[in-house]
Amino acid sequence: MTTSYDTQVLIAGAGPVGLTMAIDLSGRGIPVTVIEQRRYAEPPPVKCNHVSSRTMEQFRRLGVAHKLRAAGLPEDYPNDVVFRTSMTGIELTRIPIPCRRDRYTATDGPDTWWPTAEPPHRINQIYLEPILLHHAAALPGVTLRNRTELLRFEQDADGVQVWLRDLDTGAEFTLRTRYLIGADGGSSTVRKQMGAQLEGTPVIQRVQSTHIRAPGLRALMPGKPAWCYYSVNPRRCGTVFAIDGQESWLVHNHLNAEEPDFDSVDRDASIRHILGVGDDFEYTVISKEDWVGRRLVANRFRNGNVFIAGDAAHLWVPYAGYGMNAGIADGLNLTWLLAAHLQGWADASILDAYEAERQPITEQVSHFVMNHAQKMIKARRAVPPNLEAADDAGAAARALIGQEAYELNVQQFCCAGLNYGYFYQGSPIIAADSETPPSYTMGSFTPSTVPGCRVPHFRLADGRSLYDAFGPGYTLLRLDARVDVTPLLDAAHARGMPVELLDLQDQPDLPGAYRHALVLCRSDQHVVWRGQVLPGDLQALVAMLCGVRRTVPSRQPVAA
C-alpha cells in the first residue's frame, strides 16, 4: 500500500470540536483536512451555550480566547442563573455570574475565586463556531472541504483510504490520510464503521426545545436580567437561555416520563407557561431543536489509525456545560499526541494514551451529569401546587424551593471540580507515584501536583499566567535551583523530545500544592512526573514520555 498521503490528518466534522483540533494541529505544523456536509459558514444549530474555564484556558493557548471573549451576549449583560415561577414571574433564587465585561475583574460570586487566567464564558454556538471557523480557515496547513460527505473508509498499517462524495455535484473521490478522526456527532459514520458501540442509558429525558424570537419579552421580565432562567411552576417546568440578550431565546421544555415523545404536549402552551405570558403575547419560532438526554459512552475511542471524539464518542445531558467542552478536551488530548508522533519525536504507541486517558474520564463525567439530571427531574416533579400563592404558605414554599434550587445548581453552573479536579490515571505516558490524586465533586476540587492532575495555576512574578510560559511539548518547573536538571534536558534533546525549563525558585506565594523541587508538565497543563531529584533512569522516563515504554521509571536519584 502506498505511503503517499493527501493529508496527514483528516477530520470528519467542522463543529467546535473538529475546528479546535484543526487549529491545534496547524499550530503544531501538521497538515489537516476538515470535511463538513454543511456549506461554508452555514449557521450552526443553537446548541451549546457555555465555554468552560478549562476550554478557555486551551483557547488562550490557541490564540482565540480574546476573540471569543468579545462575542456573545452584550458586554454588560449579566450571566446570572435565575429561578422564577415563570420567566416573568416571582424570583426564587439567583446564582450571580459576572457579565463578560467584568469577567476578569469580578471578585464577588461563586466562580470568581477560581485559580485561572481564563474564567468561563457564556456564548452560544451560533457566535462561537463562526469565530473558530474563520480562525481555522486562515491558518496554514488547514484545508476545509464543505458539502463533503464521508461514505466509507478502509485502513491498513500505514494509513486510511477514505471515500467521499461532493454533495453539490454527486461526484465521488478518495483521499488518503495518515489518521482519520470522527468528530461527526452523535450519529457518527466514523464510529459506526470503526465498530465502536455506544453503551449506557439511551434515554434519560426528552426535551422539547424551541428557538424563538420574542422582541417584547425582555420588557415583561421583572428585575435584573439573566443568561439562564429556570421556570418552576405546577403547570410546566422549563429552562430558557438568552441568546443575543435582546430578542432571541432558546426554550427547553422538559418532558415528564409519561410524555414519551416530543409531540406529547402542546408546544405553544408549554412555551407560554414557561415564559409566563398569555395567549395575546406574540413570538416567532425560529427553529425546533428537540433533543433526547442520554448517558452513552463508546466502548472504544480508537481502532488502529481511526479515532472518535466529542459527541461521536459520548452523549449525555449537557449539565455543567460538559457536552461540547468534554469533546474539545477529547480533541486537544488527541491532537497533541498525533502531533508528537507525526513530528517524529514520539513513538506510535504514544497514541495509546488517548483512549486510556479520555475514555475513563468521559465515563466518570457521564455519571456526574446523569446523577444531576435525575435530581433535577425529581425536583421538577416536586413543585408544590401553592408555589405562586400570595400568602405565607406560598412564600414559605418559594423560599424552600429557592434554597434547594441554589444548593443543587450552583455546583453545575460554578463547577470548579469538573473544570480542574479531574485527573488521568492508568496512562502509559504519566509516571504515577505513591500519592493518590485527590477526589473531587462537580463543584469542588483540591489543587494537586500528583501526576495526572492539572498543574495548579498561579501568576508568575512578571504577571503572566503560568500556562503562558509553557512550551508546545513538555515544560519542566524547577522550584529549587540547586537541582541540576541538565541530564534530563540532554536526554530529552537526544531523543528530539521538546522540553522547556521554567525556573520558579524566586516565585513568591506559590500554591501549597507545590511540594516537590521538580514538576514536569504537558502542554495541556497536566502533570506527568514530579520529584525532589531526577530519576535514576532518565532514559526510561524520556522513553515513556515519548510513548516508547509503559513502565514507570525508577525514582532513584542520579549519582552525584
PDB file of C-alpha atoms in Angstrom, residues 144-337:
ATOM      1  CA  LEU A 144     -11.699  22.958   4.663  1.00  0.00           C
ATOM      2  CA  ARG A 145     -13.891  20.921   2.314  1.00  0.00           C
ATOM      3  CA  ASN A 146     -17.554  21.799   2.761  1.00  0.00           C
ATOM      4  CA  ARG A 147     -20.501  19.990   1.216  1.00  0.00           C
ATOM      5  CA  THR A 148     -18.495  16.781   1.509  1.00  0.00           C
ATOM      6  CA  GLU A 149     -19.852  13.504   2.865  1.00  0.00           C
ATOM      7  CA  LEU A 150     -17.795  10.634   4.214  1.00  0.00           C
ATOM      8  CA  LEU A 151     -19.059   7.403   2.656  1.00  0.00           C
ATOM      9  CA  ARG A 152     -16.667   4.779   3.960  1.00  0.00           C
ATOM     10  CA  PHE A 153     -13.037   4.104   4.739  1.00  0.00           C
ATOM     11  CA  GLU A 154     -10.527   1.287   4.751  1.00  0.00           C
ATOM     12  CA  GLN A 155      -7.358   1.283   6.770  1.00  0.00           C
ATOM     13  CA  ASP A 156      -4.063  -0.547   6.767  1.00  0.00           C
ATOM     14  CA  ALA A 157      -0.948  -0.330   8.883  1.00  0.00           C
ATOM     15  CA  ASP A 158       0.201   2.857   7.164  1.00  0.00           C
ATOM     16  CA  GLY A 159      -2.966   4.926   6.932  1.00  0.00           C
ATOM     17  CA  VAL A 160      -6.596   5.242   5.895  1.00  0.00           C
ATOM     18  CA  GLN A 161      -8.224   5.405   2.469  1.00  0.00           C
ATOM     19  CA  VAL A 162     -11.408   7.496   2.682  1.00  0.00           C
ATOM     20  CA  TRP A 163     -14.214   7.543   0.098  1.00  0.00           C
ATOM     21  CA  LEU A 164     -16.018  10.889  -0.088  1.00  0.00           C
ATOM     22  CA  ARG A 165     -18.878  12.471  -2.024  1.00  0.00           C
ATOM     23  CA  ASP A 166     -19.278  16.047  -3.202  1.00  0.00           C
ATOM     24  CA  LEU A 167     -22.865  16.817  -2.158  1.00  0.00           C
ATOM     25  CA  ASP A 168     -23.289  19.527  -4.785  1.00  0.00           C
ATOM     26  CA  THR A 169     -22.137  17.526  -7.808  1.00  0.00           C
ATOM     27  CA  GLY A 170     -22.619  13.963  -6.600  1.00  0.00           C
ATOM     28  CA  ALA A 171     -19.054  13.138  -7.661  1.00  0.00           C
ATOM     29  CA  GLU A 172     -17.221  10.576  -5.537  1.00  0.00           C
ATOM     30  CA  PHE A 173     -13.490  10.698  -4.829  1.00  0.00           C
ATOM     31  CA  THR A 174     -10.935   9.372  -2.370  1.00  0.00           C
ATOM     32  CA  LEU A 175      -8.349  10.867  -0.052  1.00  0.00           C
ATOM     33  CA  ARG A 176      -5.557   9.030   1.683  1.00  0.00           C
ATOM     34  CA  THR A 177      -4.679  10.163   5.173  1.00  0.00           C
ATOM     35  CA  ARG A 178      -2.327   9.002   7.874  1.00  0.00           C
ATOM     36  CA  TYR A 179      -5.036   9.338  10.527  1.00  0.00           C
ATOM     37  CA  LEU A 180      -8.826   9.765  10.458  1.00  0.00           C
ATOM     38  CA  ILE A 181     -10.769  11.435  13.284  1.00  0.00           C
ATOM     39  CA  GLY A 182     -14.539  11.262  13.568  1.00  0.00           C
ATOM     40  CA  ALA A 183     -15.898  14.451  15.117  1.00  0.00           C
ATOM     41  CA  ASP A 184     -19.113  13.894  13.215  1.00  0.00           C
ATOM     42  CA  GLY A 185     -21.677  13.968  16.021  1.00  0.00           C
ATOM     43  CA  GLY A 186     -23.960  11.548  17.786  1.00  0.00           C
ATOM     44  CA  SER A 187     -24.885   9.623  14.620  1.00  0.00           C
ATOM     45  CA  SER A 188     -21.196   9.378  13.674  1.00  0.00           C
ATOM     46  CA  THR A 189     -20.453   7.461  10.478  1.00  0.00           C
ATOM     47  CA  VAL A 190     -16.864   7.038  11.616  1.00  0.00           C
ATOM     48  CA  ARG A 191     -17.887   5.471  14.939  1.00  0.00           C
ATOM     49  CA  LYS A 192     -20.241   3.021  13.273  1.00  0.00           C
ATOM     50  CA  GLN A 193     -17.748   1.948  10.622  1.00  0.00           C
ATOM     51  CA  MET A 194     -14.874   1.546  13.076  1.00  0.00           C
ATOM     52  CA  GLY A 195     -17.002  -0.880  15.084  1.00  0.00           C
ATOM     53  CA  ALA A 196     -17.449   1.110  18.287  1.00  0.00           C
ATOM     54  CA  GLN A 197     -20.689   0.801  20.256  1.00  0.00           C
ATOM     55  CA  LEU A 198     -22.373   3.377  22.478  1.00  0.00           C
ATOM     56  CA  GLU A 199     -23.144   1.879  25.882  1.00  0.00           C
ATOM     57  CA  GLY A 200     -25.135   3.210  28.810  1.00  0.00           C
ATOM     58  CA  THR A 201     -28.616   4.672  29.262  1.00  0.00           C
ATOM     59  CA  PRO A 202     -30.253   5.525  25.905  1.00  0.00           C
ATOM     60  CA  VAL A 203     -32.993   7.790  27.302  1.00  0.00           C
ATOM     61  CA  ILE A 204     -32.907   9.836  30.497  1.00  0.00           C
ATOM     62  CA  GLN A 205     -35.270  12.584  29.412  1.00  0.00           C
ATOM     63  CA  ARG A 206     -36.741  14.144  26.298  1.00  0.00           C
ATOM     64  CA  VAL A 207     -36.603  17.899  25.876  1.00  0.00           C
ATOM     65  CA  GLN A 208     -38.897  19.841  23.574  1.00  0.00           C
ATOM     66  CA  SER A 209     -36.604  22.677  22.604  1.00  0.00           C
ATOM     67  CA  THR A 210     -37.586  25.773  20.607  1.00  0.00           C
ATOM     68  CA  HIS A 211     -35.540  28.722  19.413  1.00  0.00           C
ATOM     69  CA  ILE A 212     -37.834  31.748  19.404  1.00  0.00           C
ATOM     70  CA  ARG A 213     -37.746  35.434  18.611  1.00  0.00           C
ATOM     71  CA  ALA A 214     -39.719  37.445  21.153  1.00  0.00           C
ATOM     72  CA  PRO A 215     -38.867  41.186  20.984  1.00  0.00           C
ATOM     73  CA  GLY A 216     -41.359  42.089  23.693  1.00  0.00           C
ATOM     74  CA  LEU A 217     -40.298  39.526  26.277  1.00  0.00           C
ATOM     75  CA  ARG A 218     -37.457  41.350  27.998  1.00  0.00           C
ATOM     76  CA  ALA A 219     -39.681  44.319  28.860  1.00  0.00           C
ATOM     77  CA  LEU A 220     -42.064  41.970  30.717  1.00  0.00           C
ATOM     78  CA  MET A 221     -39.378  40.453  32.945  1.00  0.00           C
ATOM     79  CA  PRO A 222     -39.003  41.950  36.425  1.00  0.00           C
ATOM     80  CA  GLY A 223     -35.674  42.882  37.956  1.00  0.00           C
ATOM     81  CA  LYS A 224     -32.184  42.197  36.703  1.00  0.00           C
ATOM     82  CA  PRO A 225     -31.929  40.096  33.521  1.00  0.00           C
ATOM     83  CA  ALA A 226     -30.053  36.782  33.391  1.00  0.00           C
ATOM     84  CA  TRP A 227     -28.339  34.460  30.948  1.00  0.00           C
ATOM     85  CA  CYS A 228     -30.318  31.405  32.091  1.00  0.00           C
ATOM     86  CA  TYR A 229     -33.846  31.258  33.501  1.00  0.00           C
ATOM     87  CA  TYR A 230     -35.320  28.245  35.244  1.00  0.00           C
ATOM     88  CA  SER A 231     -39.086  28.383  35.174  1.00  0.00           C
ATOM     89  CA  VAL A 232     -40.652  26.437  38.050  1.00  0.00           C
ATOM     90  CA  ASN A 233     -44.422  26.171  38.400  1.00  0.00           C
ATOM     91  CA  PRO A 234     -47.050  23.427  38.749  1.00  0.00           C
ATOM     92  CA  ARG A 235     -48.084  23.737  35.100  1.00  0.00           C
ATOM     93  CA  ARG A 236     -44.742  23.454  33.311  1.00  0.00           C
ATOM     94  CA  CYS A 237     -41.055  23.489  34.178  1.00  0.00           C
ATOM     95  CA  GLY A 238     -38.501  24.639  31.663  1.00  0.00           C
ATOM     96  CA  THR A 239     -35.226  26.412  31.055  1.00  0.00           C
ATOM     97  CA  VAL A 240     -34.665  29.495  28.878  1.00  0.00           C
ATOM     98  CA  PHE A 241     -31.316  30.780  27.624  1.00  0.00           C
ATOM     99  CA  ALA A 242     -30.719  34.308  26.404  1.00  0.00           C
ATOM    100  CA  ILE A 243     -29.057  34.016  23.004  1.00  0.00           C
ATOM    101  CA  ASP A 244     -28.477  37.627  21.984  1.00  0.00           C
ATOM    102  CA  GLY A 245     -29.581  39.408  25.169  1.00  0.00           C
ATOM    103  CA  GLN A 246     -32.310  41.208  23.258  1.00  0.00           C
ATOM    104  CA  GLU A 247     -34.973  39.170  21.464  1.00  0.00           C
ATOM    105  CA  SER A 248     -33.623  35.680  20.741  1.00  0.00           C
ATOM    106  CA  TRP A 249     -34.253  32.901  23.280  1.00  0.00           C
ATOM    107  CA  LEU A 250     -33.866  29.129  23.482  1.00  0.00           C
ATOM    108  CA  VAL A 251     -36.704  27.486  25.414  1.00  0.00           C
ATOM    109  CA  HIS A 252     -36.219  23.974  26.821  1.00  0.00           C
ATOM    110  CA  ASN A 253     -39.469  22.291  27.843  1.00  0.00           C
ATOM    111  CA  HIS A 254     -38.543  19.281  29.970  1.00  0.00           C
ATOM    112  CA  LEU A 255     -40.951  16.453  29.237  1.00  0.00           C
ATOM    113  CA  ASN A 256     -42.081  14.144  32.010  1.00  0.00           C
ATOM    114  CA  ALA A 257     -41.787  10.355  31.984  1.00  0.00           C
ATOM    115  CA  GLU A 258     -45.442   9.970  30.993  1.00  0.00           C
ATOM    116  CA  GLU A 259     -44.836  12.204  27.965  1.00  0.00           C
ATOM    117  CA  PRO A 260     -42.933   9.762  25.754  1.00  0.00           C
ATOM    118  CA  ASP A 261     -42.423  11.813  22.587  1.00  0.00           C
ATOM    119  CA  PHE A 262     -41.854  15.400  21.515  1.00  0.00           C
ATOM    120  CA  ASP A 263     -45.485  15.897  20.482  1.00  0.00           C
ATOM    121  CA  SER A 264     -46.849  14.643  23.796  1.00  0.00           C
ATOM    122  CA  VAL A 265     -47.606  18.173  24.938  1.00  0.00           C
ATOM    123  CA  ASP A 266     -48.719  21.352  23.214  1.00  0.00           C
ATOM    124  CA  ARG A 267     -45.547  23.232  22.306  1.00  0.00           C
ATOM    125  CA  ASP A 268     -47.124  26.684  22.221  1.00  0.00           C
ATOM    126  CA  ALA A 269     -48.990  26.262  25.504  1.00  0.00           C
ATOM    127  CA  SER A 270     -45.859  24.935  27.202  1.00  0.00           C
ATOM    128  CA  ILE A 271     -43.771  27.864  25.983  1.00  0.00           C
ATOM    129  CA  ARG A 272     -46.356  30.325  27.307  1.00  0.00           C
ATOM    130  CA  HIS A 273     -46.421  28.585  30.715  1.00  0.00           C
ATOM    131  CA  ILE A 274     -42.622  28.716  30.905  1.00  0.00           C
ATOM    132  CA  LEU A 275     -42.457  32.363  29.824  1.00  0.00           C
ATOM    133  CA  GLY A 276     -45.434  33.339  31.942  1.00  0.00           C
ATOM    134  CA  VAL A 277     -47.299  35.099  29.142  1.00  0.00           C
ATOM    135  CA  GLY A 278     -50.877  34.980  27.860  1.00  0.00           C
ATOM    136  CA  ASP A 279     -52.361  33.981  24.533  1.00  0.00           C
ATOM    137  CA  ASP A 280     -52.028  37.536  23.261  1.00  0.00           C
ATOM    138  CA  PHE A 281     -48.232  37.549  23.558  1.00  0.00           C
ATOM    139  CA  GLU A 282     -46.519  37.327  20.155  1.00  0.00           C
ATOM    140  CA  TYR A 283     -43.386  35.365  19.376  1.00  0.00           C
ATOM    141  CA  THR A 284     -41.941  33.622  16.320  1.00  0.00           C
ATOM    142  CA  VAL A 285     -40.482  30.141  16.141  1.00  0.00           C
ATOM    143  CA  ILE A 286     -37.049  30.302  14.508  1.00  0.00           C
ATOM    144  CA  SER A 287     -36.331  26.572  14.748  1.00  0.00           C
ATOM    145  CA  LYS A 288     -37.204  23.432  16.661  1.00  0.00           C
ATOM    146  CA  GLU A 289     -34.206  21.893  18.409  1.00  0.00           C
ATOM    147  CA  ASP A 290     -35.758  18.908  20.213  1.00  0.00           C
ATOM    148  CA  TRP A 291     -33.281  16.503  21.800  1.00  0.00           C
ATOM    149  CA  VAL A 292     -33.011  13.409  23.970  1.00  0.00           C
ATOM    150  CA  GLY A 293     -30.933  13.369  27.131  1.00  0.00           C
ATOM    151  CA  ARG A 294     -28.826  10.213  27.266  1.00  0.00           C
ATOM    152  CA  ARG A 295     -25.828   8.702  29.054  1.00  0.00           C
ATOM    153  CA  LEU A 296     -23.854   6.878  26.412  1.00  0.00           C
ATOM    154  CA  VAL A 297     -20.104   6.342  26.092  1.00  0.00           C
ATOM    155  CA  ALA A 298     -18.418   4.453  23.253  1.00  0.00           C
ATOM    156  CA  ASN A 299     -16.747   1.194  24.239  1.00  0.00           C
ATOM    157  CA  ARG A 300     -13.689   2.240  22.249  1.00  0.00           C
ATOM    158  CA  PHE A 301     -12.329   5.571  21.093  1.00  0.00           C
ATOM    159  CA  ARG A 302      -9.844   4.140  18.629  1.00  0.00           C
ATOM    160  CA  ASN A 303      -9.441   1.444  16.007  1.00  0.00           C
ATOM    161  CA  GLY A 304      -5.948   1.457  14.539  1.00  0.00           C
ATOM    162  CA  ASN A 305      -5.477   4.738  12.684  1.00  0.00           C
ATOM    163  CA  VAL A 306      -9.075   5.854  13.244  1.00  0.00           C
ATOM    164  CA  PHE A 307     -10.289   7.830  16.276  1.00  0.00           C
ATOM    165  CA  ILE A 308     -13.518   9.419  17.507  1.00  0.00           C
ATOM    166  CA  ALA A 309     -14.015  12.496  19.691  1.00  0.00           C
ATOM    167  CA  GLY A 310     -16.854  14.622  21.061  1.00  0.00           C
ATOM    168  CA  ASP A 311     -20.451  13.531  20.522  1.00  0.00           C
ATOM    169  CA  ALA A 312     -19.193  10.752  18.278  1.00  0.00           C
ATOM    170  CA  ALA A 313     -17.624   9.212  21.398  1.00  0.00           C
ATOM    171  CA  HIS A 314     -20.090  10.158  24.127  1.00  0.00           C
ATOM    172  CA  LEU A 315     -23.582  11.596  24.578  1.00  0.00           C
ATOM    173  CA  TRP A 316     -25.098  12.839  27.797  1.00  0.00           C
ATOM    174  CA  VAL A 317     -27.350  15.529  29.242  1.00  0.00           C
ATOM    175  CA  PRO A 318     -25.158  18.645  28.932  1.00  0.00           C
ATOM    176  CA  TYR A 319     -25.377  19.727  32.561  1.00  0.00           C
ATOM    177  CA  ALA A 320     -22.494  21.941  33.681  1.00  0.00           C
ATOM    178  CA  GLY A 321     -21.886  22.665  30.004  1.00  0.00           C
ATOM    179  CA  TYR A 322     -19.964  19.428  29.662  1.00  0.00           C
ATOM    180  CA  GLY A 323     -21.133  18.378  26.236  1.00  0.00           C
ATOM    181  CA  MET A 324     -19.082  20.428  23.810  1.00  0.00           C
ATOM    182  CA  ASN A 325     -16.430  21.120  26.436  1.00  0.00           C
ATOM    183  CA  ALA A 326     -15.767  17.430  27.036  1.00  0.00           C
ATOM    184  CA  GLY A 327     -15.496  16.971  23.278  1.00  0.00           C
ATOM    185  CA  ILE A 328     -12.925  19.748  22.966  1.00  0.00           C
ATOM    186  CA  ALA A 329     -10.947  18.150  25.812  1.00  0.00           C
ATOM    187  CA  ASP A 330     -11.007  14.894  23.818  1.00  0.00           C
ATOM    188  CA  GLY A 331      -9.839  16.630  20.678  1.00  0.00           C
ATOM    189  CA  LEU A 332      -6.929  18.509  22.226  1.00  0.00           C
ATOM    190  CA  ASN A 333      -5.791  15.420  24.096  1.00  0.00           C
ATOM    191  CA  LEU A 334      -5.663  13.582  20.765  1.00  0.00           C
ATOM    192  CA  THR A 335      -4.103  16.288  18.596  1.00  0.00           C
ATOM    193  CA  TRP A 336      -1.039  16.793  20.760  1.00  0.00           C
ATOM    194  CA  LEU A 337      -0.434  13.021  20.763  1.00  0.00           C
TER     195      LEU A 337
END
